[in-house]
Short mmCIF file of C-alpha atoms in Angstrom, two decimals:
data_model
loop_
_atom_site.label_atom_id
_atom_site.label_comp_id
_atom_site.label_asym_id
_atom_site.label_seq_id
_atom_site.Cartn_x
_atom_site.Cartn_y
_atom_site.Cartn_z
CA MET O 1108 19.18 -47.10 -80.75
CA ARG O 1109 19.35 -46.57 -76.92
CA ASN O 1110 20.50 -44.77 -74.14
CA ALA O 1111 22.05 -46.37 -71.92
CA LEU O 1112 23.57 -45.06 -68.87
CA ILE O 1113 26.84 -46.49 -67.24
CA LEU O 1114 28.26 -46.65 -64.02
CA PHE O 1115 32.19 -46.84 -63.04
CA PHE O 1116 32.47 -47.47 -59.15
CA THR O 1117 36.59 -47.41 -58.46
CA LEU O 1118 37.51 -47.62 -55.04
CA ALA O 1119 37.79 -44.05 -54.34
CA SER O 1120 35.38 -42.68 -57.08
CA ILE O 1121 32.53 -43.12 -59.47
CA SER O 1122 31.91 -41.13 -63.28
CA PHE O 1123 29.37 -41.23 -64.73
CA SER O 1124 28.67 -40.95 -68.61
CA SER O 1125 25.20 -41.02 -70.33
CA PHE O 1126 25.52 -41.82 -74.24
CA ALA O 1127 22.89 -41.61 -77.02
CA SER O 1128 24.37 -44.20 -79.55
CA ILE O 1129 24.75 -47.41 -78.30
CA ASN O 1130 22.67 -50.05 -79.65
CA THR O 1131 21.32 -51.54 -76.52
CA SER O 1132 20.22 -54.60 -78.23
CA LYS O 1133 23.37 -55.47 -79.49
CA LEU O 1134 25.26 -55.04 -76.08
CA ASN O 1135 27.42 -58.31 -74.71
CA PRO O 1136 27.79 -58.60 -70.70
CA SER O 1137 30.23 -61.39 -71.27
CA ASN O 1138 32.15 -58.65 -73.43
CA LEU O 1139 32.89 -56.38 -71.71
CA GLN O 1140 35.80 -56.53 -69.44
CA THR O 1141 35.94 -53.81 -67.41
CA ALA O 1142 38.89 -52.54 -64.35
CA SER O 1143 36.85 -51.11 -62.03
CA VAL O 1144 35.83 -52.46 -58.53
CA SER O 1145 32.30 -52.26 -59.10
CA ASN O 1146 30.15 -51.52 -62.81
CA TYR O 1147 26.23 -50.79 -63.65
CA VAL O 1148 24.71 -50.60 -67.22
CA ILE O 1149 21.17 -49.44 -67.10
CA ASP O 1150 19.28 -48.59 -69.78
CA LEU O 1151 17.35 -44.43 -69.34
CA SER O 1152 14.80 -45.16 -71.18
CA SER O 1153 13.34 -48.56 -69.41
CA GLY O 1154 15.26 -48.78 -65.93
CA LYS O 1155 15.97 -52.40 -67.36
CA THR O 1156 19.63 -53.49 -66.13
CA LEU O 1157 21.60 -54.29 -69.01
CA TYR O 1158 25.00 -54.96 -67.20
CA ARG O 1159 26.38 -55.16 -63.74
CA LYS O 1160 29.59 -56.13 -61.60
CA ASN O 1161 29.63 -56.23 -58.24
CA SER O 1162 26.75 -53.64 -58.11
CA ASN O 1163 25.65 -53.80 -54.48
CA VAL O 1164 28.75 -52.93 -52.96
CA VAL O 1165 29.37 -50.26 -50.60
CA MET O 1166 31.76 -47.36 -51.06
CA PRO O 1167 32.35 -43.98 -51.06
CA ILE O 1168 30.91 -42.07 -54.44
CA ALA O 1169 32.59 -38.92 -53.65
CA SER O 1170 31.36 -35.78 -55.57
CA LEU O 1171 28.04 -38.04 -57.33
CA THR O 1172 27.07 -36.35 -54.29
CA LYS O 1173 27.05 -33.79 -56.21
CA LEU O 1174 23.93 -35.18 -58.10
CA MET O 1175 22.28 -34.95 -54.82
CA THR O 1176 22.74 -32.10 -54.24
CA ALA O 1177 22.04 -30.38 -56.84
CA MET O 1178 18.38 -31.94 -56.93
CA VAL O 1179 17.92 -31.26 -53.24
CA THR O 1180 18.34 -27.92 -54.52
CA LEU O 1181 16.14 -27.45 -56.88
CA ASP O 1182 13.05 -29.01 -54.90
CA ALA O 1183 13.32 -26.53 -52.75
CA LYS O 1184 12.32 -24.45 -55.17
CA LEU O 1185 14.51 -21.09 -54.12
CA PRO O 1186 15.39 -19.34 -56.66
CA LEU O 1187 17.29 -19.50 -58.97
CA ASN O 1188 18.86 -15.92 -59.40
CA GLN O 1189 18.88 -14.59 -56.18
CA LYS O 1190 22.60 -14.16 -55.49
CA ILE O 1191 24.42 -16.33 -52.65
CA THR O 1192 27.04 -15.65 -50.18
CA PHE O 1193 30.38 -17.76 -49.43
CA THR O 1194 31.87 -17.50 -46.22
CA LYS O 1195 34.12 -18.89 -43.91
CA THR O 1196 31.63 -21.61 -42.73
CA ASP O 1197 31.43 -22.86 -45.84
CA ARG O 1198 34.48 -23.21 -45.87
CA GLU O 1199 34.47 -25.18 -43.39
CA HIS O 1200 31.82 -27.85 -44.11
CA MET O 1201 34.31 -28.62 -47.11
CA TYR O 1202 37.14 -29.16 -45.16
CA ASN O 1203 38.80 -26.13 -45.69
CA THR O 1204 40.57 -27.46 -49.03
CA TYR O 1205 40.96 -25.21 -51.02
CA SER O 1206 38.62 -22.83 -54.39
CA ARG O 1207 39.47 -20.22 -56.07
CA VAL O 1208 36.53 -18.52 -54.26
CA ARG O 1209 37.16 -15.67 -52.35
CA VAL O 1210 35.12 -15.36 -49.28
CA GLY O 1211 32.58 -12.73 -49.11
CA SER O 1212 32.18 -13.08 -52.72
CA GLU O 1213 28.45 -13.44 -53.66
CA LEU O 1214 26.87 -15.53 -57.22
CA SER O 1215 23.22 -16.26 -57.53
CA ARG O 1216 21.95 -20.03 -57.15
CA GLY O 1217 21.96 -20.80 -60.75
CA GLU O 1218 25.24 -20.11 -61.27
CA THR O 1219 26.59 -21.24 -58.15
CA MET O 1220 24.96 -24.91 -59.02
CA HIS O 1221 26.54 -24.53 -62.52
CA ILE O 1222 29.68 -24.99 -61.42
CA ALA O 1223 29.32 -27.22 -58.61
CA LEU O 1224 28.30 -29.82 -61.43
CA MET O 1225 30.10 -28.70 -64.41
CA SER O 1226 33.36 -28.44 -62.56
CA SER O 1227 32.93 -29.91 -59.36
CA GLU O 1228 33.58 -27.36 -56.35
CA ASN O 1229 33.53 -27.75 -53.58
CA LEU O 1230 32.53 -24.77 -52.01
CA ALA O 1231 29.94 -24.71 -54.26
CA ALA O 1232 28.26 -27.30 -53.04
CA ALA O 1233 28.75 -26.68 -49.35
CA ALA O 1234 27.39 -22.80 -50.17
CA LEU O 1235 24.42 -24.63 -51.63
CA ALA O 1236 23.81 -26.34 -48.92
CA ALA O 1237 24.29 -23.42 -46.37
CA ASN O 1238 21.64 -21.15 -48.30
CA TYR O 1239 18.72 -23.62 -47.94
CA PRO O 1240 16.04 -23.05 -45.30
CA GLY O 1241 17.17 -24.43 -42.21
CA GLY O 1242 20.37 -24.30 -43.21
CA TYR O 1243 22.90 -26.66 -43.29
CA ASN O 1244 22.32 -29.88 -41.50
CA ALA O 1245 19.02 -30.01 -42.96
CA PHE O 1246 20.44 -29.76 -46.23
CA ILE O 1247 21.86 -32.84 -45.24
CA ARG O 1248 18.84 -34.62 -43.66
CA ALA O 1249 17.19 -33.86 -46.83
CA MET O 1250 19.83 -35.45 -48.95
CA ASN O 1251 18.61 -38.14 -46.92
CA ALA O 1252 15.53 -38.93 -47.08
CA LYS O 1253 15.63 -37.83 -51.06
CA ALA O 1254 17.60 -41.21 -50.77
CA LYS O 1255 15.55 -43.21 -49.08
CA ALA O 1256 12.58 -41.83 -51.80
CA LEU O 1257 13.90 -42.59 -54.76
CA GLY O 1258 14.90 -46.55 -52.52
CA MET O 1259 18.36 -45.79 -52.62
CA THR O 1260 18.57 -48.60 -49.21
CA HIS O 1261 22.62 -48.25 -49.34
CA THR O 1262 22.90 -44.94 -49.05
CA HIS O 1263 24.14 -41.64 -46.35
CA PHE O 1264 25.53 -38.40 -47.26
CA VAL O 1265 27.18 -36.23 -43.88
CA ASP O 1266 28.41 -33.61 -46.74
CA SER O 1267 26.93 -32.06 -49.40
CA SER O 1268 30.28 -32.54 -51.43
CA GLY O 1269 30.65 -35.30 -51.46
CA LEU O 1270 34.58 -34.54 -50.02
CA ASN O 1271 33.61 -37.34 -47.05
CA PRO O 1272 34.80 -40.30 -47.66
CA LYS O 1273 31.58 -41.69 -45.14
CA ASN O 1274 29.37 -40.41 -48.48
CA GLN O 1275 28.28 -43.75 -48.97
CA SER O 1276 26.62 -46.27 -51.83
CA THR O 1277 26.38 -48.36 -54.18
CA ALA O 1278 26.04 -48.58 -58.31
CA SER O 1279 22.83 -49.55 -58.34
CA ASP O 1280 21.78 -46.96 -55.80
CA VAL O 1281 23.54 -44.21 -58.71
CA ALA O 1282 21.56 -45.73 -60.66
CA LYS O 1283 19.05 -44.85 -58.98
CA MET O 1284 20.20 -41.30 -58.55
CA VAL O 1285 21.22 -40.56 -62.07
CA ARG O 1286 18.14 -41.12 -63.16
CA ALA O 1287 16.04 -39.34 -61.04
CA ALA O 1288 18.86 -36.90 -61.82
CA TYR O 1289 18.08 -36.99 -65.64
CA LYS O 1290 15.01 -36.31 -65.06
CA TYR O 1291 15.74 -32.45 -64.17
CA PRO O 1292 16.51 -30.03 -67.19
CA GLU O 1293 18.52 -27.98 -64.62
CA ILE O 1294 20.55 -30.69 -64.08
CA ARG O 1295 21.00 -31.66 -67.55
CA ASN O 1296 21.99 -28.41 -68.96
CA TYR O 1297 24.65 -27.82 -66.12
CA SER O 1298 25.99 -30.52 -66.53
CA THR O 1299 26.74 -31.17 -70.42
CA ASN O 1300 26.25 -27.59 -72.13
CA GLY O 1301 29.86 -26.70 -72.89
CA ALA O 1302 33.51 -27.76 -71.82
CA VAL O 1303 34.20 -24.00 -70.69
CA HIS O 1304 32.31 -21.33 -68.65
CA THR O 1305 32.67 -18.06 -66.75
CA ALA O 1306 31.39 -17.76 -63.84
CA TYR O 1307 31.12 -14.63 -62.65
CA PHE O 1308 30.99 -13.10 -59.14
CA THR O 1309 30.50 -9.30 -56.72
CA HIS O 1310 31.72 -8.46 -54.02
CA PRO O 1311 34.93 -8.03 -54.88
CA ARG O 1312 33.72 -8.56 -58.85
CA TYR O 1313 35.37 -10.61 -60.35
CA LYS O 1314 35.77 -13.87 -62.62
CA LEU O 1315 36.82 -17.14 -62.59
CA GLY O 1316 36.96 -19.90 -66.20
CA TYR O 1317 36.23 -23.55 -65.43
CA THR O 1318 36.87 -26.29 -67.13
CA ASN O 1319 33.77 -29.59 -67.92
CA THR O 1320 35.13 -32.52 -65.64
CA ASN O 1321 33.47 -34.66 -68.13
CA ALA O 1322 35.76 -36.03 -70.58
CA LEU O 1323 33.58 -36.08 -72.94
CA VAL O 1324 31.93 -33.55 -73.10
CA ARG O 1325 34.85 -31.58 -73.54
CA GLY O 1326 35.57 -33.87 -76.72
CA LYS O 1327 31.88 -33.01 -77.85
CA ASN O 1328 30.32 -36.28 -77.29
CA GLY O 1329 28.68 -35.93 -73.91
CA THR O 1330 24.79 -36.21 -74.13
#
């Protein structure tokens, strides 16, 4: 049995799942039938492409953007236990879309990354970028520099959440990003360590429960 990474693209978004129990030696591409616009299957261990369909079509990548947000944050070696504040400007950076997080409240950087990855909290992704050395715009530049370093030649980021459809990539490029993200223990842990998680905020003190957006993790079949 080998680890395989499977990416399913639709016109609006991409979902990512990693399976540990797929026998890749018996995978027959001719038997695969998918409704997704673009697919990509890669062996996580070797990097070998097992199957592809329209894998170089450029399209919005939605919340998979947050994997790059997490990598750039971790690459900066910023303290994960440091409290960061959610601001009105952060809301503007996620286009004033709804969030249960209250403006002015605080949460540690690690917990902020946790809820961004496991439950796709857009305000958390905006706050991580805003609390980067040099600020939000420097963070976006770092995201694009990281993409270039990973060989993601058809990828471009304009925000840290994935809400903007101008965050674009291809299945082939996203496979490179996900393989890189898989090497970060924090990203693996925050993404897969439970179906639910409670975040404890301060100023004011309150708590919010978050559900993992990955159905495989909720069903205890994710890795």
